[in-house]
């Protein structure tokens, strides 16, 4: 016991001489809580498989219903002066688990990601143990070569197989898309790095993306100084795919106005409806006008792992850069996002900066890679300095499950979408709102329809209210489904994934109908 | 065994009904390898404590010496069609550990971060198990309130205690600094989000930072469209601190030239020398000219946890934003970086975007936080959409070790710097190159000195060669120390941390001298 009143010797961070013993003890301490969390989901999933979904208390998603002040109070985090030791730690961990949604529960179909798998958990444990940084090779030799190899293999799957093709991880799809804009901006105007965005030099920069694309494209343009005025939104067809004639027209119009088109984003799997833009035809336009072709495959790029679904990405072999988020359809732990590129030298020239304290290539005669253009100091390719080893997570799952394991995830997600869509189409009180193209089913419950402008606004308001009502009540039944903007107000959007099972879809259909009916006919005796 | 030749049922990602059993089994599988990795460092650290550093083979850092092609070949990652199951997994994991530097070894003093601690590892395991996203509260209730509370408490430590003060995590210090520039840019010119950076409107934007500040400030300016011409580098005094008279002059000059100063970065702990800029006086300049004051405390901000060292951050209570990276001095696993702010409403207005599929505040009558300006949908404050729960890692260590635990880390790191600096000053063949101000000791071994311009260049070249030579040979002795640009060529830069011990410093001094002598007098009989 020291002068500050500390007594728990296991809670002194600097004195222990046998850290591996303490680590072993803490692993043991939290293991049963973590396994219990996963086992709860196992029980829910098993109950639904034998048709007992309604008979069990499937409440692993109820925390989603509680307001922040209640959760905050019950979690009871106490950032205090003195150590709370093992007891304080495990009690807090248990409360955190209790007030978290359970993404292992197949009822979680709320977002484009879902629960991970055991290898995913293990790979984060390994990264934490290694605790290093993939900015320079010297401090992360094994992890850096793994990122290089995994990035190059992924790029190869898409058909990017030139001398300098490859990929680097970024902290999320938004970051990958942002970096692609930076790299393309640098290609068209290398002076921006030094002189800033200036319309005098080349005319105002314009990028093109569909109205259904992810908001990170708008954000990227805002952040990089182009502004959202420089984001020209191209209309989509009835299924949410970019209209190529409209794109060509739009590019031509920008040129006629003296602006400088430089970048087209083709979305492979839009956020709401899952649509795949026609990459091949967009590539033709890019070629014609000399524009950078980026494919935002944050969601749908993972279809490249499936022999049945990879045709959706046809044309991506002509892309300059591609975003893929294995943390979505492939169940790799978040975040795991790659920006792949035809020529990583472009990544490097856009992102590298003189930092003599970090990069030492010029100082030493030590043997380096054959070609200095392929550095293993990966921070030179990205906006970040500090970088986690996210590639390891995709790689370990690949080793454990094989490419065919990832293929099964993708195939299952697509199959379950078809299964659910067919049920929705056949249901008397549901109306499908978009032809499913990847892993989302979008539909209204008892939609109001209208023709006049005022009536349309009323109908949209009503539809949004119904969708919100259902979405907010599903967690008490162990289900989580989000809602999103559609043609007439917001609709329900179910995202299927590699784990989704038919019985969960069946159970969800009943639950939605019950909740919906309770709103539509609340006063039934 | 199915048609694709798969036989290991444990390697089928979608079929297992008892995932918790598989998770338990995989945890068991990798546990001994991970504990062995940590135990190796324990053994090295213990050997040095009893003065046997030279007597044992301290080779946990030798992977740093191997070139990428050798590491790649020996790691032997095989991204194959078929699953390699548990055997393939554990063999690969063992090879990865073997070809990684061991940051748990106290001989790792190469970077501003070091090994983590057992609670750090545990917290990543918990995050992986929860596998969720802190973009919206609904899917991460417990983790979102923890981030809110931890951010607010941290901001409070610095004296930011207004109604809307708080903080959000960002994927690294570069990301935090970048976001601060975006927020400040939005304050001075909200139209940039829509119209892009345009010099006509307000004059060209200029930010100010010292010549010793981190390269992420240059990168931020390049990325956000201001360009490095808009980064005015302020000279430092002999100890590497920003010169305030020079700052004032510089701001005035920019105004006289019709430019638009908007942002000053005060570095709290520079990358190479660890210097703290005089925040209080810089705050006066910012107040006088109406400029955003950012404190980049990526390295040195953690001194706020120490009663003996927090005076170095005096004035930070007047900052508009502050970066702190608990993954550096506090040994929280990488990455854990916070951007703290006086008024998070500014974060939100700079970063929020209309994304109806994600944010639902307007759709529902569900009870929200009292004040709609404090949303718990944290993606509204940051450039990212997907966000990891990095705040948990700081919080769990705080609970387990107490604030005083973090204080000990900081105090130990500073104490060890003094201890080492005294030894270097007393050593006949070493020359200290910068007065230590936080946790770095920068020194030359047998420096050449010169006066004429040609001689100076020769001396710089020679000094850099000696530093590189020593740095590259230390890993074979279990030590890793980087080198960085100094007044006459690059010098060695040792970074101490919460774990560093005197005996490691003693051992390192001998090792450096032996290696240095072998270069200076290679042909001694």
PDB file of C-alpha atoms in Angstrom, chain B residues 184-372:
ATOM      1  CA  UNK B 184     -11.660  25.726 -38.270  1.00  0.00           C
ATOM      2  CA  UNK B 185     -11.918  26.158 -42.042  1.00  0.00           C
ATOM      3  CA  UNK B 186     -15.683  25.784 -41.736  1.00  0.00           C
ATOM      4  CA  UNK B 187     -15.827  28.390 -38.998  1.00  0.00           C
ATOM      5  CA  UNK B 188     -14.022  31.004 -41.045  1.00  0.00           C
ATOM      6  CA  UNK B 189     -15.755  30.145 -44.293  1.00  0.00           C
ATOM      7  CA  UNK B 190     -18.879  27.995 -44.065  1.00  0.00           C
ATOM      8  CA  UNK B 191     -19.437  28.356 -47.798  1.00  0.00           C
ATOM      9  CA  UNK B 192     -16.407  26.141 -48.550  1.00  0.00           C
ATOM     10  CA  UNK B 193     -18.457  23.027 -47.868  1.00  0.00           C
ATOM     11  CA  UNK B 194     -20.637  23.921 -50.781  1.00  0.00           C
ATOM     12  CA  UNK B 195     -18.546  26.110 -53.042  1.00  0.00           C
ATOM     13  CA  UNK B 196     -15.060  24.798 -52.417  1.00  0.00           C
ATOM     14  CA  UNK B 197     -11.916  26.672 -51.506  1.00  0.00           C
ATOM     15  CA  UNK B 198     -11.910  29.891 -53.416  1.00  0.00           C
ATOM     16  CA  UNK B 199      -9.519  32.714 -52.830  1.00  0.00           C
ATOM     17  CA  UNK B 200     -11.860  35.359 -54.178  1.00  0.00           C
ATOM     18  CA  UNK B 201     -14.152  35.172 -51.223  1.00  0.00           C
ATOM     19  CA  UNK B 202     -11.887  35.911 -48.294  1.00  0.00           C
ATOM     20  CA  UNK B 203      -8.341  35.903 -49.450  1.00  0.00           C
ATOM     21  CA  UNK B 204      -6.201  32.833 -49.348  1.00  0.00           C
ATOM     22  CA  UNK B 205      -6.452  30.830 -46.131  1.00  0.00           C
ATOM     23  CA  UNK B 206      -3.301  30.542 -44.052  1.00  0.00           C
ATOM     24  CA  UNK B 207      -2.581  28.372 -41.022  1.00  0.00           C
ATOM     25  CA  UNK B 208       0.406  28.700 -38.747  1.00  0.00           C
ATOM     26  CA  UNK B 209       2.451  25.961 -37.169  1.00  0.00           C
ATOM     27  CA  UNK B 210       6.070  25.668 -36.105  1.00  0.00           C
ATOM     28  CA  UNK B 211       8.835  24.279 -38.266  1.00  0.00           C
ATOM     29  CA  UNK B 212       9.151  21.441 -35.744  1.00  0.00           C
ATOM     30  CA  UNK B 213       5.481  20.422 -35.838  1.00  0.00           C
ATOM     31  CA  UNK B 214       4.213  17.126 -37.208  1.00  0.00           C
ATOM     32  CA  UNK B 215       3.879  16.591 -40.943  1.00  0.00           C
ATOM     33  CA  UNK B 216       0.161  15.909 -40.531  1.00  0.00           C
ATOM     34  CA  UNK B 217      -0.412  19.669 -40.480  1.00  0.00           C
ATOM     35  CA  UNK B 218       1.134  19.993 -43.941  1.00  0.00           C
ATOM     36  CA  UNK B 219      -0.827  16.999 -45.097  1.00  0.00           C
ATOM     37  CA  UNK B 220      -4.053  18.423 -43.663  1.00  0.00           C
ATOM     38  CA  UNK B 221      -3.533  21.644 -45.598  1.00  0.00           C
ATOM     39  CA  UNK B 222      -2.703  19.736 -48.765  1.00  0.00           C
ATOM     40  CA  UNK B 223      -5.734  17.499 -48.410  1.00  0.00           C
ATOM     41  CA  UNK B 224      -8.238  20.217 -47.572  1.00  0.00           C
ATOM     42  CA  UNK B 225      -7.351  22.300 -50.589  1.00  0.00           C
ATOM     43  CA  UNK B 226      -5.419  25.066 -48.865  1.00  0.00           C
ATOM     44  CA  UNK B 227      -2.119  23.687 -50.081  1.00  0.00           C
ATOM     45  CA  UNK B 228       1.246  23.757 -48.374  1.00  0.00           C
ATOM     46  CA  UNK B 229       1.682  27.379 -49.487  1.00  0.00           C
ATOM     47  CA  UNK B 230      -1.061  28.082 -46.983  1.00  0.00           C
ATOM     48  CA  UNK B 231       1.028  26.575 -44.186  1.00  0.00           C
ATOM     49  CA  UNK B 232       3.266  29.251 -42.774  1.00  0.00           C
ATOM     50  CA  UNK B 233       6.040  27.705 -40.747  1.00  0.00           C
ATOM     51  CA  UNK B 234       6.953  29.680 -37.672  1.00  0.00           C
ATOM     52  CA  UNK B 235      10.566  29.430 -36.470  1.00  0.00           C
ATOM     53  CA  UNK B 236      11.386  27.846 -33.126  1.00  0.00           C
ATOM     54  CA  UNK B 237      13.759  28.852 -30.381  1.00  0.00           C
ATOM     55  CA  UNK B 238      16.886  26.886 -29.521  1.00  0.00           C
ATOM     56  CA  UNK B 239      14.810  24.324 -27.658  1.00  0.00           C
ATOM     57  CA  UNK B 240      12.362  23.731 -30.466  1.00  0.00           C
ATOM     58  CA  UNK B 241       9.461  25.846 -29.154  1.00  0.00           C
ATOM     59  CA  UNK B 242       7.497  28.133 -31.426  1.00  0.00           C
ATOM     60  CA  UNK B 243       8.704  31.714 -31.304  1.00  0.00           C
ATOM     61  CA  UNK B 244       5.695  33.826 -30.357  1.00  0.00           C
ATOM     62  CA  UNK B 245       7.067  37.154 -31.636  1.00  0.00           C
ATOM     63  CA  UNK B 246       7.728  35.430 -34.945  1.00  0.00           C
ATOM     64  CA  UNK B 247       4.171  34.062 -34.950  1.00  0.00           C
ATOM     65  CA  UNK B 248       2.692  37.510 -34.365  1.00  0.00           C
ATOM     66  CA  UNK B 249       4.837  39.000 -37.105  1.00  0.00           C
ATOM     67  CA  UNK B 250       3.911  36.242 -39.450  1.00  0.00           C
ATOM     68  CA  UNK B 251       0.173  36.662 -38.864  1.00  0.00           C
ATOM     69  CA  UNK B 252       0.483  40.385 -39.400  1.00  0.00           C
ATOM     70  CA  UNK B 253       2.413  39.831 -42.591  1.00  0.00           C
ATOM     71  CA  UNK B 254      -0.242  37.478 -43.933  1.00  0.00           C
ATOM     72  CA  UNK B 255      -2.928  40.055 -43.229  1.00  0.00           C
ATOM     73  CA  UNK B 256      -0.870  42.764 -44.919  1.00  0.00           C
ATOM     74  CA  UNK B 257      -0.623  40.555 -47.980  1.00  0.00           C
ATOM     75  CA  UNK B 258      -4.409  40.242 -48.119  1.00  0.00           C
ATOM     76  CA  UNK B 259      -4.403  36.657 -46.971  1.00  0.00           C
ATOM     77  CA  UNK B 260      -6.762  35.185 -44.430  1.00  0.00           C
ATOM     78  CA  UNK B 261      -5.122  33.708 -41.312  1.00  0.00           C
ATOM     79  CA  UNK B 262      -7.535  31.330 -39.579  1.00  0.00           C
ATOM     80  CA  UNK B 263      -5.738  28.685 -37.508  1.00  0.00           C
ATOM     81  CA  UNK B 264      -2.713  28.281 -35.287  1.00  0.00           C
ATOM     82  CA  UNK B 265      -1.380  24.904 -34.208  1.00  0.00           C
ATOM     83  CA  UNK B 266       0.566  24.843 -30.960  1.00  0.00           C
ATOM     84  CA  UNK B 267       2.445  21.572 -30.631  1.00  0.00           C
ATOM     85  CA  UNK B 268       2.521  20.013 -27.181  1.00  0.00           C
ATOM     86  CA  UNK B 269       5.400  17.587 -27.583  1.00  0.00           C
ATOM     87  CA  UNK B 270       7.089  17.843 -30.969  1.00  0.00           C
ATOM     88  CA  UNK B 271       7.795  14.639 -32.844  1.00  0.00           C
ATOM     89  CA  UNK B 272      11.556  14.756 -32.770  1.00  0.00           C
ATOM     90  CA  UNK B 273      12.584  16.781 -29.746  1.00  0.00           C
ATOM     91  CA  UNK B 274       9.448  16.657 -27.592  1.00  0.00           C
ATOM     92  CA  UNK B 275       9.222  20.432 -27.219  1.00  0.00           C
ATOM     93  CA  UNK B 276       6.098  22.143 -25.857  1.00  0.00           C
ATOM     94  CA  UNK B 277       5.125  25.359 -27.591  1.00  0.00           C
ATOM     95  CA  UNK B 278       4.155  28.216 -25.212  1.00  0.00           C
ATOM     96  CA  UNK B 279       0.398  27.701 -25.460  1.00  0.00           C
ATOM     97  CA  UNK B 280      -0.575  30.564 -23.170  1.00  0.00           C
ATOM     98  CA  UNK B 281       1.240  33.189 -25.235  1.00  0.00           C
ATOM     99  CA  UNK B 282       0.069  31.650 -28.481  1.00  0.00           C
ATOM    100  CA  UNK B 283      -3.485  31.865 -27.140  1.00  0.00           C
ATOM    101  CA  UNK B 284      -2.980  35.615 -26.702  1.00  0.00           C
ATOM    102  CA  UNK B 285      -2.072  35.953 -30.367  1.00  0.00           C
ATOM    103  CA  UNK B 286      -5.061  33.860 -31.396  1.00  0.00           C
ATOM    104  CA  UNK B 287      -7.342  35.991 -29.285  1.00  0.00           C
ATOM    105  CA  UNK B 288      -5.908  39.203 -30.696  1.00  0.00           C
ATOM    106  CA  UNK B 289      -6.441  38.114 -34.307  1.00  0.00           C
ATOM    107  CA  UNK B 290      -9.512  35.917 -33.884  1.00  0.00           C
ATOM    108  CA  UNK B 291      -7.756  32.687 -34.897  1.00  0.00           C
ATOM    109  CA  UNK B 292      -8.668  29.100 -34.083  1.00  0.00           C
ATOM    110  CA  UNK B 293      -6.262  27.684 -31.512  1.00  0.00           C
ATOM    111  CA  UNK B 294      -5.488  23.994 -31.934  1.00  0.00           C
ATOM    112  CA  UNK B 295      -3.136  22.161 -29.591  1.00  0.00           C
ATOM    113  CA  UNK B 296      -1.522  19.104 -31.176  1.00  0.00           C
ATOM    114  CA  UNK B 297      -0.884  17.068 -28.056  1.00  0.00           C
ATOM    115  CA  UNK B 298      -0.624  13.787 -29.971  1.00  0.00           C
ATOM    116  CA  UNK B 299       2.506  12.999 -28.027  1.00  0.00           C
ATOM    117  CA  UNK B 300       2.692  15.358 -25.064  1.00  0.00           C
ATOM    118  CA  UNK B 301      -0.974  15.951 -24.302  1.00  0.00           C
ATOM    119  CA  UNK B 302      -0.924  12.933 -22.025  1.00  0.00           C
ATOM    120  CA  UNK B 303       1.164  14.958 -19.558  1.00  0.00           C
ATOM    121  CA  UNK B 304      -2.211  16.300 -18.417  1.00  0.00           C
ATOM    122  CA  UNK B 305      -2.488  13.103 -16.353  1.00  0.00           C
ATOM    123  CA  UNK B 306       0.584  14.008 -14.280  1.00  0.00           C
ATOM    124  CA  UNK B 307       0.488  16.521 -11.458  1.00  0.00           C
ATOM    125  CA  UNK B 308       4.224  17.078 -11.948  1.00  0.00           C
ATOM    126  CA  UNK B 309       4.079  17.589 -15.706  1.00  0.00           C
ATOM    127  CA  UNK B 310       0.697  19.111 -16.523  1.00  0.00           C
ATOM    128  CA  UNK B 311       2.076  22.672 -16.205  1.00  0.00           C
ATOM    129  CA  UNK B 312       3.581  22.156 -19.629  1.00  0.00           C
ATOM    130  CA  UNK B 313       0.057  22.358 -21.065  1.00  0.00           C
ATOM    131  CA  UNK B 314      -0.815  25.638 -19.391  1.00  0.00           C
ATOM    132  CA  UNK B 315      -3.018  27.649 -21.712  1.00  0.00           C
ATOM    133  CA  UNK B 316      -4.643  24.629 -23.297  1.00  0.00           C
ATOM    134  CA  UNK B 317      -7.847  25.601 -21.479  1.00  0.00           C
ATOM    135  CA  UNK B 318      -8.037  28.427 -24.015  1.00  0.00           C
ATOM    136  CA  UNK B 319      -7.793  26.101 -27.005  1.00  0.00           C
ATOM    137  CA  UNK B 320     -10.620  25.542 -29.466  1.00  0.00           C
ATOM    138  CA  UNK B 321      -9.483  21.984 -30.139  1.00  0.00           C
ATOM    139  CA  UNK B 322      -6.892  19.572 -28.768  1.00  0.00           C
ATOM    140  CA  UNK B 323      -5.469  16.315 -30.109  1.00  0.00           C
ATOM    141  CA  UNK B 324      -4.371  13.698 -27.608  1.00  0.00           C
ATOM    142  CA  UNK B 325      -3.222  10.174 -28.493  1.00  0.00           C
ATOM    143  CA  UNK B 326      -3.548   7.876 -25.488  1.00  0.00           C
ATOM    144  CA  UNK B 327      -1.974   5.197 -27.704  1.00  0.00           C
ATOM    145  CA  UNK B 328       1.332   6.972 -27.302  1.00  0.00           C
ATOM    146  CA  UNK B 329       2.405   7.871 -23.761  1.00  0.00           C
ATOM    147  CA  UNK B 330      -0.440   6.020 -22.017  1.00  0.00           C
ATOM    148  CA  UNK B 331       0.188   2.627 -23.694  1.00  0.00           C
ATOM    149  CA  UNK B 332      -3.407   2.244 -24.868  1.00  0.00           C
ATOM    150  CA  UNK B 333      -3.445  -0.002 -27.965  1.00  0.00           C
ATOM    151  CA  UNK B 334      -3.072   1.789 -31.294  1.00  0.00           C
ATOM    152  CA  UNK B 335      -5.015   3.549 -32.493  1.00  0.00           C
ATOM    153  CA  UNK B 336      -6.634   5.663 -29.781  1.00  0.00           C
ATOM    154  CA  UNK B 337      -6.724   9.350 -30.581  1.00  0.00           C
ATOM    155  CA  UNK B 338      -9.183  11.976 -29.410  1.00  0.00           C
ATOM    156  CA  UNK B 339     -10.013  15.326 -30.897  1.00  0.00           C
ATOM    157  CA  UNK B 340     -11.312  17.387 -27.995  1.00  0.00           C
ATOM    158  CA  UNK B 341     -13.190  20.620 -28.417  1.00  0.00           C
ATOM    159  CA  UNK B 342     -14.523  23.610 -26.575  1.00  0.00           C
ATOM    160  CA  UNK B 343     -17.786  23.427 -28.531  1.00  0.00           C
ATOM    161  CA  UNK B 344     -18.744  20.195 -30.263  1.00  0.00           C
ATOM    162  CA  UNK B 345     -21.495  22.004 -32.147  1.00  0.00           C
ATOM    163  CA  UNK B 346     -18.710  23.332 -34.356  1.00  0.00           C
ATOM    164  CA  UNK B 347     -17.518  19.778 -35.005  1.00  0.00           C
ATOM    165  CA  UNK B 348     -21.004  18.858 -36.018  1.00  0.00           C
ATOM    166  CA  UNK B 349     -21.745  21.744 -38.329  1.00  0.00           C
ATOM    167  CA  UNK B 350     -18.443  21.186 -40.137  1.00  0.00           C
ATOM    168  CA  UNK B 351     -18.918  17.428 -40.550  1.00  0.00           C
ATOM    169  CA  UNK B 352     -22.612  16.680 -40.676  1.00  0.00           C
ATOM    170  CA  UNK B 353     -24.282  15.860 -43.906  1.00  0.00           C
ATOM    171  CA  UNK B 354     -27.765  14.906 -44.898  1.00  0.00           C
ATOM    172  CA  UNK B 355     -27.905  11.098 -44.867  1.00  0.00           C
ATOM    173  CA  UNK B 356     -31.480  10.036 -44.381  1.00  0.00           C
ATOM    174  CA  UNK B 357     -30.678   6.342 -44.436  1.00  0.00           C
ATOM    175  CA  UNK B 358     -28.506   6.741 -41.334  1.00  0.00           C
ATOM    176  CA  UNK B 359     -29.700   9.619 -39.189  1.00  0.00           C
ATOM    177  CA  UNK B 360     -33.314   9.642 -38.100  1.00  0.00           C
ATOM    178  CA  UNK B 361     -33.682  12.451 -35.624  1.00  0.00           C
ATOM    179  CA  UNK B 362     -36.452  14.121 -37.541  1.00  0.00           C
ATOM    180  CA  UNK B 363     -38.574  11.027 -38.115  1.00  0.00           C
ATOM    181  CA  UNK B 364     -39.529   9.939 -34.685  1.00  0.00           C
ATOM    182  CA  UNK B 365     -41.027  11.108 -31.470  1.00  0.00           C
ATOM    183  CA  UNK B 366     -38.825   8.821 -29.395  1.00  0.00           C
ATOM    184  CA  UNK B 367     -37.266  10.618 -26.439  1.00  0.00           C
ATOM    185  CA  UNK B 368     -33.833  11.953 -27.383  1.00  0.00           C
ATOM    186  CA  UNK B 369     -31.219  13.838 -25.425  1.00  0.00           C
ATOM    187  CA  UNK B 370     -32.513  17.022 -23.843  1.00  0.00           C
ATOM    188  CA  UNK B 371     -30.604  19.189 -26.215  1.00  0.00           C
ATOM    189  CA  UNK B 372     -30.646  18.182 -29.854  1.00  0.00           C
TER     190      UNK B 372
END
